[in-house]
Structure formats: structure tokens, C-alpha cells
JSON list of C-alpha atoms and ligand atoms in Angstrom, two decimals:
[
{"chain": "A", "resi": 161, "resn": "MET", "atom": "CA", "xyz": [-27.26, -37.96, -54.47]},
{"chain": "A", "resi": 162, "resn": "ASP", "atom": "CA", "xyz": [-28.25, -41.65, -54.73]},
{"chain": "A", "resi": 163, "resn": "ILE", "atom": "CA", "xyz": [-24.70, -43.05, -54.82]},
{"chain": "A", "resi": 164, "resn": "LYS", "atom": "CA", "xyz": [-22.51, -42.60, -51.73]},
{"chain": "A", "resi": 165, "resn": "LEU", "atom": "CA", "xyz": [-18.89, -43.74, -51.50]},
{"chain": "A", "resi": 166, "resn": "TYR", "atom": "CA", "xyz": [-17.18, -44.17, -48.12]},
{"chain": "A", "resi": 167, "resn": "ASP", "atom": "CA", "xyz": [-13.66, -43.29, -49.08]},
{"chain": "A", "resi": 168, "resn": "LEU", "atom": "CA", "xyz": [-10.02, -42.81, -48.12]},
{"chain": "A", "resi": 169, "resn": "GLU", "atom": "CA", "xyz": [-7.99, -40.64, -50.49]},
{"chain": "A", "resi": 170, "resn": "LEU", "atom": "CA", "xyz": [-4.79, -42.69, -50.17]},
{"chain": "A", "resi": 171, "resn": "SER", "atom": "CA", "xyz": [-6.51, -46.05, -50.65]},
{"chain": "A", "resi": 172, "resn": "GLY", "atom": "CA", "xyz": [-6.00, -47.63, -54.07]},
{"chain": "A", "resi": 173, "resn": "ASN", "atom": "CA", "xyz": [-9.15, -49.72, -53.57]},
{"chain": "A", "resi": 174, "resn": "CYS", "atom": "CA", "xyz": [-11.22, -46.58, -52.96]},
{"chain": "A", "resi": 175, "resn": "TYR", "atom": "CA", "xyz": [-9.45, -44.81, -55.82]},
{"chain": "A", "resi": 176, "resn": "LYS", "atom": "CA", "xyz": [-10.43, -47.49, -58.34]},
{"chain": "A", "resi": 177, "resn": "VAL", "atom": "CA", "xyz": [-14.09, -46.82, -57.51]},
{"chain": "A", "resi": 178, "resn": "ARG", "atom": "CA", "xyz": [-13.61, -43.03, -57.75]},
{"chain": "A", "resi": 179, "resn": "LEU", "atom": "CA", "xyz": [-11.77, -43.54, -61.05]},
{"chain": "A", "resi": 180, "resn": "PHE", "atom": "CA", "xyz": [-14.52, -45.70, -62.52]},
{"chain": "A", "resi": 181, "resn": "LEU", "atom": "CA", "xyz": [-17.30, -43.34, -61.42]},
{"chain": "A", "resi": 182, "resn": "SER", "atom": "CA", "xyz": [-15.38, -40.60, -63.20]},
{"chain": "A", "resi": 183, "resn": "LEU", "atom": "CA", "xyz": [-14.82, -42.67, -66.35]},
{"chain": "A", "resi": 184, "resn": "ILE", "atom": "CA", "xyz": [-18.56, -43.34, -66.63]},
{"chain": "A", "resi": 185, "resn": "GLU", "atom": "CA", "xyz": [-19.37, -39.75, -65.58]},
{"chain": "A", "resi": 186, "resn": "ARG", "atom": "CA", "xyz": [-21.60, -40.84, -62.70]},
{"chain": "A", "resi": 187, "resn": "PRO", "atom": "CA", "xyz": [-22.17, -38.25, -59.96]},
{"chain": "A", "resi": 188, "resn": "TYR", "atom": "CA", "xyz": [-21.86, -39.42, -56.37]},
{"chain": "A", "resi": 189, "resn": "GLU", "atom": "CA", "xyz": [-21.38, -38.19, -52.83]},
{"chain": "A", "resi": 190, "resn": "LEU", "atom": "CA", "xyz": [-17.91, -38.76, -51.39]},
{"chain": "A", "resi": 191, "resn": "ILE", "atom": "CA", "xyz": [-17.86, -39.48, -47.66]},
{"chain": "A", "resi": 192, "resn": "PRO", "atom": "CA", "xyz": [-14.30, -39.38, -46.25]},
{"chain": "A", "resi": 193, "resn": "VAL", "atom": "CA", "xyz": [-13.69, -42.04, -43.58]},
{"chain": "A", "resi": 194, "resn": "ASP", "atom": "CA", "xyz": [-11.50, -41.22, -40.56]},
{"chain": "A", "resi": 195, "resn": "PHE", "atom": "CA", "xyz": [-9.38, -44.31, -41.21]},
{"chain": "A", "resi": 196, "resn": "MET", "atom": "CA", "xyz": [-6.58, -43.38, -38.78]},
{"chain": "A", "resi": 197, "resn": "SER", "atom": "CA", "xyz": [-9.10, -43.27, -35.92]},
{"chain": "A", "resi": 198, "resn": "GLY", "atom": "CA", "xyz": [-10.51, -46.63, -37.04]},
{"chain": "A", "resi": 199, "resn": "ALA", "atom": "CA", "xyz": [-13.94, -45.33, -38.04]},
{"chain": "A", "resi": 200, "resn": "HIS", "atom": "CA", "xyz": [-14.28, -48.31, -40.41]},
{"chain": "A", "resi": 201, "resn": "LYS", "atom": "CA", "xyz": [-13.99, -50.68, -37.42]},
{"chain": "A", "resi": 202, "resn": "THR", "atom": "CA", "xyz": [-16.78, -49.09, -35.38]},
{"chain": "A", "resi": 203, "resn": "ARG", "atom": "CA", "xyz": [-20.44, -48.24, -35.81]},
{"chain": "A", "resi": 204, "resn": "PRO", "atom": "CA", "xyz": [-22.07, -47.27, -38.10]},
{"chain": "A", "resi": 205, "resn": "LEU", "atom": "CA", "xyz": [-19.52, -48.41, -40.72]},
{"chain": "A", "resi": 206, "resn": "ILE", "atom": "CA", "xyz": [-18.89, -51.83, -39.18]},
{"chain": "A", "resi": 207, "resn": "ASP", "atom": "CA", "xyz": [-22.62, -52.50, -39.61]},
{"chain": "A", "resi": 208, "resn": "ALA", "atom": "CA", "xyz": [-22.41, -51.53, -43.28]},
{"chain": "A", "resi": 209, "resn": "ASN", "atom": "CA", "xyz": [-19.33, -53.75, -43.78]},
{"chain": "A", "resi": 210, "resn": "PRO", "atom": "CA", "xyz": [-18.66, -56.31, -41.02]},
{"chain": "A", "resi": 211, "resn": "PHE", "atom": "CA", "xyz": [-15.29, -57.00, -42.73]},
{"chain": "A", "resi": 212, "resn": "GLY", "atom": "CA", "xyz": [-14.13, -53.62, -41.37]},
{"chain": "A", "resi": 213, "resn": "GLU", "atom": "CA", "xyz": [-12.82, -52.36, -44.72]},
{"chain": "A", "resi": 214, "resn": "ILE", "atom": "CA", "xyz": [-13.43, -49.60, -47.20]},
{"chain": "A", "resi": 215, "resn": "PRO", "atom": "CA", "xyz": [-14.51, -48.78, -49.87]},
{"chain": "A", "resi": 216, "resn": "ILE", "atom": "CA", "xyz": [-18.20, -49.15, -49.15]},
{"chain": "A", "resi": 217, "resn": "LEU", "atom": "CA", "xyz": [-20.70, -48.08, -51.78]},
{"chain": "A", "resi": 218, "resn": "VAL", "atom": "CA", "xyz": [-24.33, -47.27, -51.04]},
{"chain": "A", "resi": 219, "resn": "ASP", "atom": "CA", "xyz": [-26.79, -46.90, -53.90]},
{"chain": "A", "resi": 220, "resn": "GLY", "atom": "CA", "xyz": [-30.33, -46.34, -52.63]},
{"chain": "A", "resi": 221, "resn": "ASN", "atom": "CA", "xyz": [-31.18, -49.40, -50.52]},
{"chain": "A", "resi": 222, "resn": "LEU", "atom": "CA", "xyz": [-28.12, -51.36, -51.64]},
{"chain": "A", "resi": 223, "resn": "THR", "atom": "CA", "xyz": [-24.89, -51.46, -49.62]},
{"chain": "A", "resi": 224, "resn": "LEU", "atom": "CA", "xyz": [-21.82, -53.09, -51.19]},
{"chain": "A", "resi": 225, "resn": "ARG", "atom": "CA", "xyz": [-18.31, -53.85, -49.99]},
{"chain": "A", "resi": 226, "resn": "ASP", "atom": "CA", "xyz": [-15.23, -54.86, -51.99]},
{"chain": "A", "resi": 227, "resn": "SER", "atom": "CA", "xyz": [-13.88, -52.72, -54.79]},
{"chain": "A", "resi": 228, "resn": "GLN", "atom": "CA", "xyz": [-14.11, -55.48, -57.42]},
{"chain": "A", "resi": 229, "resn": "ALA", "atom": "CA", "xyz": [-17.75, -56.23, -56.57]},
{"chain": "A", "resi": 230, "resn": "ILE", "atom": "CA", "xyz": [-18.48, -52.51, -56.61]},
{"chain": "A", "resi": 231, "resn": "LEU", "atom": "CA", "xyz": [-16.94, -52.17, -60.09]},
{"chain": "A", "resi": 232, "resn": "VAL", "atom": "CA", "xyz": [-19.07, -55.08, -61.32]},
{"chain": "A", "resi": 233, "resn": "TYR", "atom": "CA", "xyz": [-22.21, -53.46, -59.95]},
{"chain": "A", "resi": 234, "resn": "LEU", "atom": "CA", "xyz": [-21.47, -50.00, -61.36]},
{"chain": "A", "resi": 235, "resn": "ALA", "atom": "CA", "xyz": [-20.42, -51.38, -64.75]},
{"chain": "A", "resi": 236, "resn": "ARG", "atom": "CA", "xyz": [-23.55, -53.49, -65.18]},
{"chain": "A", "resi": 237, "resn": "LYS", "atom": "CA", "xyz": [-25.94, -50.93, -63.75]},
{"chain": "A", "resi": 238, "resn": "TYR", "atom": "CA", "xyz": [-24.57, -47.71, -65.25]},
{"chain": "A", "resi": 239, "resn": "GLY", "atom": "CA", "xyz": [-21.67, -48.52, -67.60]},
{"chain": "A", "resi": 240, "resn": "GLY", "atom": "CA", "xyz": [-23.37, -49.92, -70.70]},
{"chain": "A", "resi": 241, "resn": "GLU", "atom": "CA", "xyz": [-22.04, -53.02, -72.45]},
{"chain": "A", "resi": 242, "resn": "GLY", "atom": "CA", "xyz": [-18.40, -52.03, -72.88]},
{"chain": "A", "resi": 243, "resn": "TRP", "atom": "CA", "xyz": [-16.89, -52.02, -69.38]},
{"chain": "A", "resi": 244, "resn": "LEU", "atom": "CA", "xyz": [-18.22, -55.47, -68.44]},
{"chain": "A", "resi": 245, "resn": "PRO", "atom": "CA", "xyz": [-19.65, -57.31, -71.46]},
{"chain": "A", "resi": 246, "resn": "THR", "atom": "CA", "xyz": [-22.42, -59.84, -70.82]},
{"chain": "A", "resi": 247, "resn": "GLU", "atom": "CA", "xyz": [-21.33, -62.31, -73.53]},
{"chain": "A", "resi": 248, "resn": "ALA", "atom": "CA", "xyz": [-20.03, -65.37, -71.65]},
{"chain": "A", "resi": 249, "resn": "SER", "atom": "CA", "xyz": [-16.40, -65.56, -72.80]},
{"chain": "A", "resi": 250, "resn": "ASN", "atom": "CA", "xyz": [-15.87, -61.81, -72.65]},
{"chain": "A", "resi": 251, "resn": "MET", "atom": "CA", "xyz": [-17.33, -61.56, -69.16]},
{"chain": "A", "resi": 252, "resn": "ALA", "atom": "CA", "xyz": [-15.14, -64.44, -68.01]},
{"chain": "A", "resi": 253, "resn": "GLN", "atom": "CA", "xyz": [-12.02, -62.74, -69.45]},
{"chain": "A", "resi": 254, "resn": "VAL", "atom": "CA", "xyz": [-12.80, -59.64, -67.40]},
{"chain": "A", "resi": 255, "resn": "MET", "atom": "CA", "xyz": [-13.43, -61.77, -64.30]},
{"chain": "A", "resi": 256, "resn": "GLU", "atom": "CA", "xyz": [-10.02, -63.44, -64.71]},
{"chain": "A", "resi": 257, "resn": "TRP", "atom": "CA", "xyz": [-8.37, -60.06, -64.14]},
{"chain": "A", "resi": 258, "resn": "LEU", "atom": "CA", "xyz": [-10.72, -58.98, -61.35]},
{"chain": "A", "resi": 259, "resn": "MET", "atom": "CA", "xyz": [-9.45, -62.07, -59.53]},
{"chain": "A", "resi": 260, "resn": "VAL", "atom": "CA", "xyz": [-5.88, -60.99, -60.23]},
{"chain": "A", "resi": 261, "resn": "ALA", "atom": "CA", "xyz": [-6.62, -57.58, -58.68]},
{"chain": "A", "resi": 262, "resn": "GLU", "atom": "CA", "xyz": [-8.06, -59.29, -55.59]},
{"chain": "A", "resi": 263, "resn": "ASN", "atom": "CA", "xyz": [-5.28, -61.85, -55.27]},
{"chain": "A", "resi": 264, "resn": "GLU", "atom": "CA", "xyz": [-1.91, -61.40, -57.04]},
{"chain": "A", "resi": 265, "resn": "VAL", "atom": "CA", "xyz": [-1.97, -57.59, -57.15]},
{"chain": "A", "resi": 266, "resn": "ALA", "atom": "CA", "xyz": [-3.21, -57.36, -53.56]},
{"chain": "A", "resi": 267, "resn": "ARG", "atom": "CA", "xyz": [-0.53, -59.75, -52.26]},
{"chain": "A", "resi": 268, "resn": "GLY", "atom": "CA", "xyz": [2.13, -58.10, -54.45]},
{"chain": "A", "resi": 269, "resn": "PRO", "atom": "CA", "xyz": [2.43, -54.33, -54.98]},
{"chain": "A", "resi": 270, "resn": "ASN", "atom": "CA", "xyz": [-0.41, -53.54, -52.57]},
{"chain": "A", "resi": 271, "resn": "ASP", "atom": "CA", "xyz": [1.25, -55.40, -49.66]},
{"chain": "A", "resi": 272, "resn": "ALA", "atom": "CA", "xyz": [4.67, -53.90, -50.55]},
{"chain": "A", "resi": 273, "resn": "ARG", "atom": "CA", "xyz": [3.16, -50.39, -50.36]},
{"chain": "A", "resi": 274, "resn": "LEU", "atom": "CA", "xyz": [1.24, -51.15, -47.13]},
{"chain": "A", "resi": 275, "resn": "HIS", "atom": "CA", "xyz": [4.56, -52.19, -45.59]},
{"chain": "A", "resi": 276, "resn": "ASP", "atom": "CA", "xyz": [6.63, -49.23, -46.80]},
{"chain": "A", "resi": 277, "resn": "LYS", "atom": "CA", "xyz": [4.14, -46.38, -46.70]},
{"chain": "A", "resi": 278, "resn": "PHE", "atom": "CA", "xyz": [1.85, -47.33, -43.84]},
{"chain": "A", "resi": 279, "resn": "GLY", "atom": "CA", "xyz": [4.07, -49.54, -41.66]},
{"chain": "A", "resi": 280, "resn": "TYR", "atom": "CA", "xyz": [1.90, -52.67, -41.86]},
{"chain": "A", "resi": 281, "resn": "LYS", "atom": "CA", "xyz": [3.74, -55.70, -40.45]},
{"chain": "A", "resi": 282, "resn": "LEU", "atom": "CA", "xyz": [3.87, -57.62, -43.72]},
{"chain": "A", "resi": 283, "resn": "ASP", "atom": "CA", "xyz": [6.67, -59.63, -45.33]},
{"chain": "A", "resi": 284, "resn": "HIS", "atom": "CA", "xyz": [8.15, -57.16, -47.83]},
{"chain": "A", "resi": 285, "resn": "ALA", "atom": "CA", "xyz": [10.42, -59.77, -49.41]},
{"chain": "A", "resi": 286, "resn": "LEU", "atom": "CA", "xyz": [7.39, -61.98, -50.11]},
{"chain": "A", "resi": 287, "resn": "ALA", "atom": "CA", "xyz": [5.38, -59.03, -51.47]},
{"chain": "A", "resi": 288, "resn": "THR", "atom": "CA", "xyz": [8.35, -58.14, -53.74]},
{"chain": "A", "resi": 289, "resn": "ALA", "atom": "CA", "xyz": [8.55, -61.70, -55.07]},
{"chain": "A", "resi": 290, "resn": "ASN", "atom": "CA", "xyz": [4.76, -61.78, -55.59]},
{"chain": "A", "resi": 291, "resn": "SER", "atom": "CA", "xyz": [4.98, -58.43, -57.40]},
{"chain": "A", "resi": 292, "resn": "ALA", "atom": "CA", "xyz": [7.72, -59.64, -59.75]},
{"chain": "A", "resi": 293, "resn": "ARG", "atom": "CA", "xyz": [5.66, -62.69, -60.66]},
{"chain": "A", "resi": 294, "resn": "ILE", "atom": "CA", "xyz": [2.45, -60.81, -61.48]},
{"chain": "A", "resi": 295, "resn": "LEU", "atom": "CA", "xyz": [4.25, -57.96, -63.25]},
{"chain": "A", "resi": 296, "resn": "ASP", "atom": "CA", "xyz": [6.11, -60.46, -65.44]},
{"chain": "A", "resi": 297, "resn": "LEU", "atom": "CA", "xyz": [2.79, -62.17, -66.25]},
{"chain": "A", "resi": 298, "resn": "MET", "atom": "CA", "xyz": [1.23, -58.80, -67.10]},
{"chain": "A", "resi": 299, "resn": "GLN", "atom": "CA", "xyz": [4.25, -57.79, -69.18]},
{"chain": "A", "resi": 300, "resn": "ALA", "atom": "CA", "xyz": [3.90, -60.99, -71.26]},
{"chain": "A", "resi": 301, "resn": "HIS", "atom": "CA", "xyz": [0.10, -60.67, -71.51]},
{"chain": "A", "resi": 302, "resn": "LEU", "atom": "CA", "xyz": [0.32, -57.04, -72.67]},
{"chain": "A", "resi": 303, "resn": "SER", "atom": "CA", "xyz": [3.08, -57.68, -75.21]},
{"chain": "A", "resi": 304, "resn": "ASN", "atom": "CA", "xyz": [0.51, -58.34, -77.95]},
{"chain": "A", "resi": 305, "resn": "ARG", "atom": "CA", "xyz": [-2.56, -56.48, -76.66]},
{"chain": "A", "resi": 306, "resn": "LYS", "atom": "CA", "xyz": [-3.41, -53.01, -75.45]},
{"chain": "A", "resi": 307, "resn": "TRP", "atom": "CA", "xyz": [-5.87, -53.89, -72.67]},
{"chain": "A", "resi": 308, "resn": "LEU", "atom": "CA", "xyz": [-6.13, -56.75, -70.18]},
{"chain": "A", "resi": 309, "resn": "ALA", "atom": "CA", "xyz": [-9.36, -58.19, -71.60]},
{"chain": "A", "resi": 310, "resn": "CYS", "atom": "CA", "xyz": [-11.67, -58.04, -74.61]},
{"chain": "A", "resi": 311, "resn": "GLY", "atom": "CA", "xyz": [-9.44, -55.75, -76.71]},
{"chain": "A", "resi": 312, "resn": "ARG", "atom": "CA", "xyz": [-10.84, -52.64, -75.06]},
{"chain": "A", "resi": 313, "resn": "PRO", "atom": "CA", "xyz": [-10.77, -50.83, -71.70]},
{"chain": "A", "resi": 314, "resn": "THR", "atom": "CA", "xyz": [-12.86, -52.73, -69.14]},
{"chain": "A", "resi": 315, "resn": "ILE", "atom": "CA", "xyz": [-13.16, -52.85, -65.37]},
{"chain": "A", "resi": 316, "resn": "ALA", "atom": "CA", "xyz": [-10.32, -55.41, -65.51]},
{"chain": "A", "resi": 317, "resn": "ASP", "atom": "CA", "xyz": [-7.95, -52.53, -66.28]},
{"chain": "A", "resi": 318, "resn": "VAL", "atom": "CA", "xyz": [-9.53, -50.26, -63.67]},
{"chain": "A", "resi": 319, "resn": "ALA", "atom": "CA", "xyz": [-9.25, -52.98, -61.00]},
{"chain": "A", "resi": 320, "resn": "CYS", "atom": "CA", "xyz": [-5.59, -53.83, -61.62]},
{"chain": "A", "resi": 321, "resn": "PHE", "atom": "CA", "xyz": [-4.35, -50.33, -62.37]},
{"chain": "A", "resi": 322, "resn": "PRO", "atom": "CA", "xyz": [-4.08, -48.53, -58.98]},
{"chain": "A", "resi": 323, "resn": "TYR", "atom": "CA", "xyz": [-1.66, -50.76, -57.08]},
{"chain": "A", "resi": 324, "resn": "VAL", "atom": "CA", "xyz": [0.45, -51.46, -60.17]},
{"chain": "A", "resi": 325, "resn": "ALA", "atom": "CA", "xyz": [0.75, -47.72, -60.83]},
{"chain": "A", "resi": 326, "resn": "LEU", "atom": "CA", "xyz": [1.53, -47.16, -57.10]},
{"chain": "A", "resi": 327, "resn": "GLY", "atom": "CA", "xyz": [4.24, -49.84, -57.15]},
{"chain": "A", "resi": 328, "resn": "HIS", "atom": "CA", "xyz": [7.03, -47.30, -56.63]},
{"chain": "A", "resi": 329, "resn": "GLU", "atom": "CA", "xyz": [5.61, -46.55, -53.17]},
{"chain": "A", "resi": 330, "resn": "GLY", "atom": "CA", "xyz": [6.49, -50.12, -52.19]},
{"chain": "A", "resi": 331, "resn": "ARG", "atom": "CA", "xyz": [9.85, -50.27, -54.03]},
{"chain": "A", "resi": 332, "resn": "VAL", "atom": "CA", "xyz": [8.33, -52.38, -56.80]},
{"chain": "A", "resi": 333, "resn": "PRO", "atom": "CA", "xyz": [10.25, -51.71, -60.06]},
{"chain": "A", "resi": 334, "resn": "VAL", "atom": "CA", "xyz": [7.28, -51.39, -62.42]},
{"chain": "A", "resi": 335, "resn": "GLY", "atom": "CA", "xyz": [9.39, -49.26, -64.78]},
{"chain": "A", "resi": 336, "resn": "GLN", "atom": "CA", "xyz": [11.42, -52.33, -65.75]},
{"chain": "A", "resi": 337, "resn": "ARG", "atom": "CA", "xyz": [8.37, -53.67, -67.66]},
{"chain": "A", "resi": 338, "resn": "PRO", "atom": "CA", "xyz": [7.83, -51.44, -70.72]},
{"chain": "A", "resi": 339, "resn": "GLU", "atom": "CA", "xyz": [4.54, -53.09, -71.77]},
{"chain": "A", "resi": 340, "resn": "VAL", "atom": "CA", "xyz": [3.10, -52.51, -68.30]},
{"chain": "A", "resi": 341, "resn": "GLN", "atom": "CA", "xyz": [4.36, -48.93, -68.38]},
{"chain": "A", "resi": 342, "resn": "ALA", "atom": "CA", "xyz": [2.69, -48.39, -71.78]},
{"chain": "A", "resi": 343, "resn": "TRP", "atom": "CA", "xyz": [-0.57, -49.84, -70.42]},
{"chain": "A", "resi": 344, "resn": "ILE", "atom": "CA", "xyz": [-0.41, -47.43, -67.45]},
{"chain": "A", "resi": 345, "resn": "LYS", "atom": "CA", "xyz": [0.02, -44.56, -69.91]},
{"chain": "A", "resi": 346, "resn": "ARG", "atom": "CA", "xyz": [-2.98, -45.73, -71.97]},
{"chain": "A", "resi": 347, "resn": "ILE", "atom": "CA", "xyz": [-5.18, -45.80, -68.86]},
{"chain": "A", "resi": 348, "resn": "LYS", "atom": "CA", "xyz": [-4.03, -42.32, -67.89]},
{"chain": "A", "resi": 349, "resn": "ALA", "atom": "CA", "xyz": [-5.06, -41.11, -71.36]},
{"chain": "A", "resi": 350, "resn": "LEU", "atom": "CA", "xyz": [-8.66, -42.39, -71.07]},
{"chain": "A", "resi": 351, "resn": "PRO", "atom": "CA", "xyz": [-11.34, -39.66, -71.25]},
{"chain": "A", "resi": 352, "resn": "ASN", "atom": "CA", "xyz": [-12.32, -38.50, -67.72]},
{"chain": "A", "resi": 353, "resn": "PHE", "atom": "CA", "xyz": [-9.30, -40.18, -66.10]},
{"chain": "A", "resi": 354, "resn": "ILE", "atom": "CA", "xyz": [-8.62, -38.82, -62.61]},
{"chain": "A", "resi": 355, "resn": "ALA", "atom": "CA", "xyz": [-5.44, -39.25, -60.58]},
{"chain": "A", "resi": 356, "resn": "MET", "atom": "CA", "xyz": [-4.75, -39.89, -56.91]},
{"chain": "A", "resi": 357, "resn": "PRO", "atom": "CA", "xyz": [-1.73, -38.85, -54.84]},
{"chain": "A", "resi": 358, "resn": "ALA", "atom": "CA", "xyz": [1.45, -40.58, -56.18]},
{"chain": "A", "resi": 359, "resn": "ILE", "atom": "CA", "xyz": [-0.17, -41.55, -59.49]},
{"chain": "B", "resi": 223, "resn": "GSH", "atom": "N1", "xyz": [-10.91, -56.71, -51.09]},
{"chain": "B", "resi": 223, "resn": "GSH", "atom": "C1", "xyz": [-11.21, -55.41, -50.57]},
{"chain": "B", "resi": 223, "resn": "GSH", "atom": "C2", "xyz": [-10.06, -54.94, -49.73]},
{"chain": "B", "resi": 223, "resn": "GSH", "atom": "C3", "xyz": [-10.38, -53.61, -49.07]},
{"chain": "B", "resi": 223, "resn": "GSH", "atom": "C4", "xyz": [-9.29, -53.16, -48.15]},
{"chain": "B", "resi": 223, "resn": "GSH", "atom": "O1", "xyz": [-8.41, -53.93, -47.74]},
{"chain": "B", "resi": 223, "resn": "GSH", "atom": "N2", "xyz": [-9.38, -51.89, -47.82]},
{"chain": "B", "resi": 223, "resn": "GSH", "atom": "C5", "xyz": [-8.42, -51.32, -46.91]},
{"chain": "B", "resi": 223, "resn": "GSH", "atom": "C6", "xyz": [-8.16, -49.89, -47.31]},
{"chain": "B", "resi": 223, "resn": "GSH", "atom": "S1", "xyz": [-7.36, -49.87, -48.91]},
{"chain": "B", "resi": 223, "resn": "GSH", "atom": "C7", "xyz": [-8.98, -51.39, -45.53]},
{"chain": "B", "resi": 223, "resn": "GSH", "atom": "O2", "xyz": [-10.08, -50.91, -45.30]},
{"chain": "B", "resi": 223, "resn": "GSH", "atom": "N3", "xyz": [-8.25, -52.04, -44.62]},
{"chain": "B", "resi": 223, "resn": "GSH", "atom": "C8", "xyz": [-8.67, -52.16, -43.27]},
{"chain": "B", "resi": 223, "resn": "GSH", "atom": "C9", "xyz": [-7.55, -51.92, -42.32]},
{"chain": "B", "resi": 223, "resn": "GSH", "atom": "O3", "xyz": [-6.37, -51.99, -42.73]},
{"chain": "B", "resi": 223, "resn": "GSH", "atom": "O4", "xyz": [-7.85, -51.67, -41.16]},
{"chain": "B", "resi": 223, "resn": "GSH", "atom": "C10", "xyz": [-11.50, -54.44, -51.71]},
{"chain": "B", "resi": 223, "resn": "GSH", "atom": "O5", "xyz": [-11.04, -54.71, -52.84]},
{"chain": "B", "resi": 223, "resn": "GSH", "atom": "O6", "xyz": [-12.22, -53.47, -51.51]}
]
């Protein structure tokens, strides 16, 4: 198989890549990483990603880190025009939300879950406050639209979805935002949607 994904089942960042590969029906080889033993911090993975993180995607001669960058690559290379449009304003709208996945969602529900589920020494009160802010922004944004960008499902939705949908694992009350809940339901209803543990 040309595409290889270095993966951890419980990682939302790895899951978003698995989810997108499923949505676009792209076959790939899944390579589980022994995360608990720190395999991502030692050779050969540390050579593939000096940042010491997964997911890592390999496609032929190309090696990529960062789930958002990987979604961009897969969408442009294999996803057709819909998942990441090339028209300037549409592409920028998708990018706005990829940045949210990398920043506000990561420092919100992702950090809250890392603290509660995996014992990372993070400030849970700060992650809770960050989560409330981004969920309120998403609730308002989704009050008059079905999808985060471009009036259709894009990689913006795929990028933001996992850690929002996993919010309950970090005591983040996602259920208090009905528009966000409805958006989660719409993503789960997409053709070829796949779940991960706790979603
Ligand atoms: N911005 C990166 C973050 C990747 C990341 O933080 N991955 C976690 C697993 S979900 C990791 O490998 N962390 C390294 C560690 O905690 O040792 C992405 O979106 O892929």
C-alpha cells in the first residue's frame, strides 16, 4: 500500500486522519505506534518526525507530520474539489477552522482530555475556560449554518470534530451547546463515517 499511517487508536489527531481516509475511501496501511513505550520519541520515528509526535503519514517518498497538514495533503491529492476547495475565499474559510483545530480546540477540549484521561500535567481550569470560549464561538457560528465552512462538509469539520466530540472525556460540557451537538450528529451521519473509542 502506498499510504502508511503511524497511528494511536486513542489519539484524536490520528483519528481525524483515519476518519478522512475513510470518508474519501482511500486504502492505507495502519501502523500502530507503541506510544506508551515512547516509540515516537526514538528511532526510526523520531527521524520521520523530529517533533516526536504522531500522526505521521507516508505516501511514497513523502513523509508528513501534523494532522491538519496531512488533511490538506490528502484532500488536495485524493479528495477532489469539495473537501478543500481551491477558490481563494473558500480555501481561506477552511484554513480559518484548521487553525482553530490546531489552536483553540487543542488548548481547550484536547488539553482537558489529556489531563483527565492520560494524566498530563496541564492546567485543567485553563483548558475548561478555553473550551467554553471556543464552544460558544462554534455554537454561534453553527446557529445559521450546517458546516463550519463553505456550506458543505470540508476538512475544517474533520479537523475540529474529534476533540469536540471527545469533550466529555475531559469534563467539557459539549451537550450544553445544541448547535454543536447537531453538527456532531451531522458528521456522524456522513457516508463512510468511522468512530473511535468514546465517540
Ligand atoms: N499538531 C499536531 C499535534 C500532534 C500531537 O500532539 N500528537 C500527540 C498524540 S495525539 C503526540 O504525539 N504527543 C506526543 C507526546 O505526548 O509524547 C497534530 O495535529 O498532529
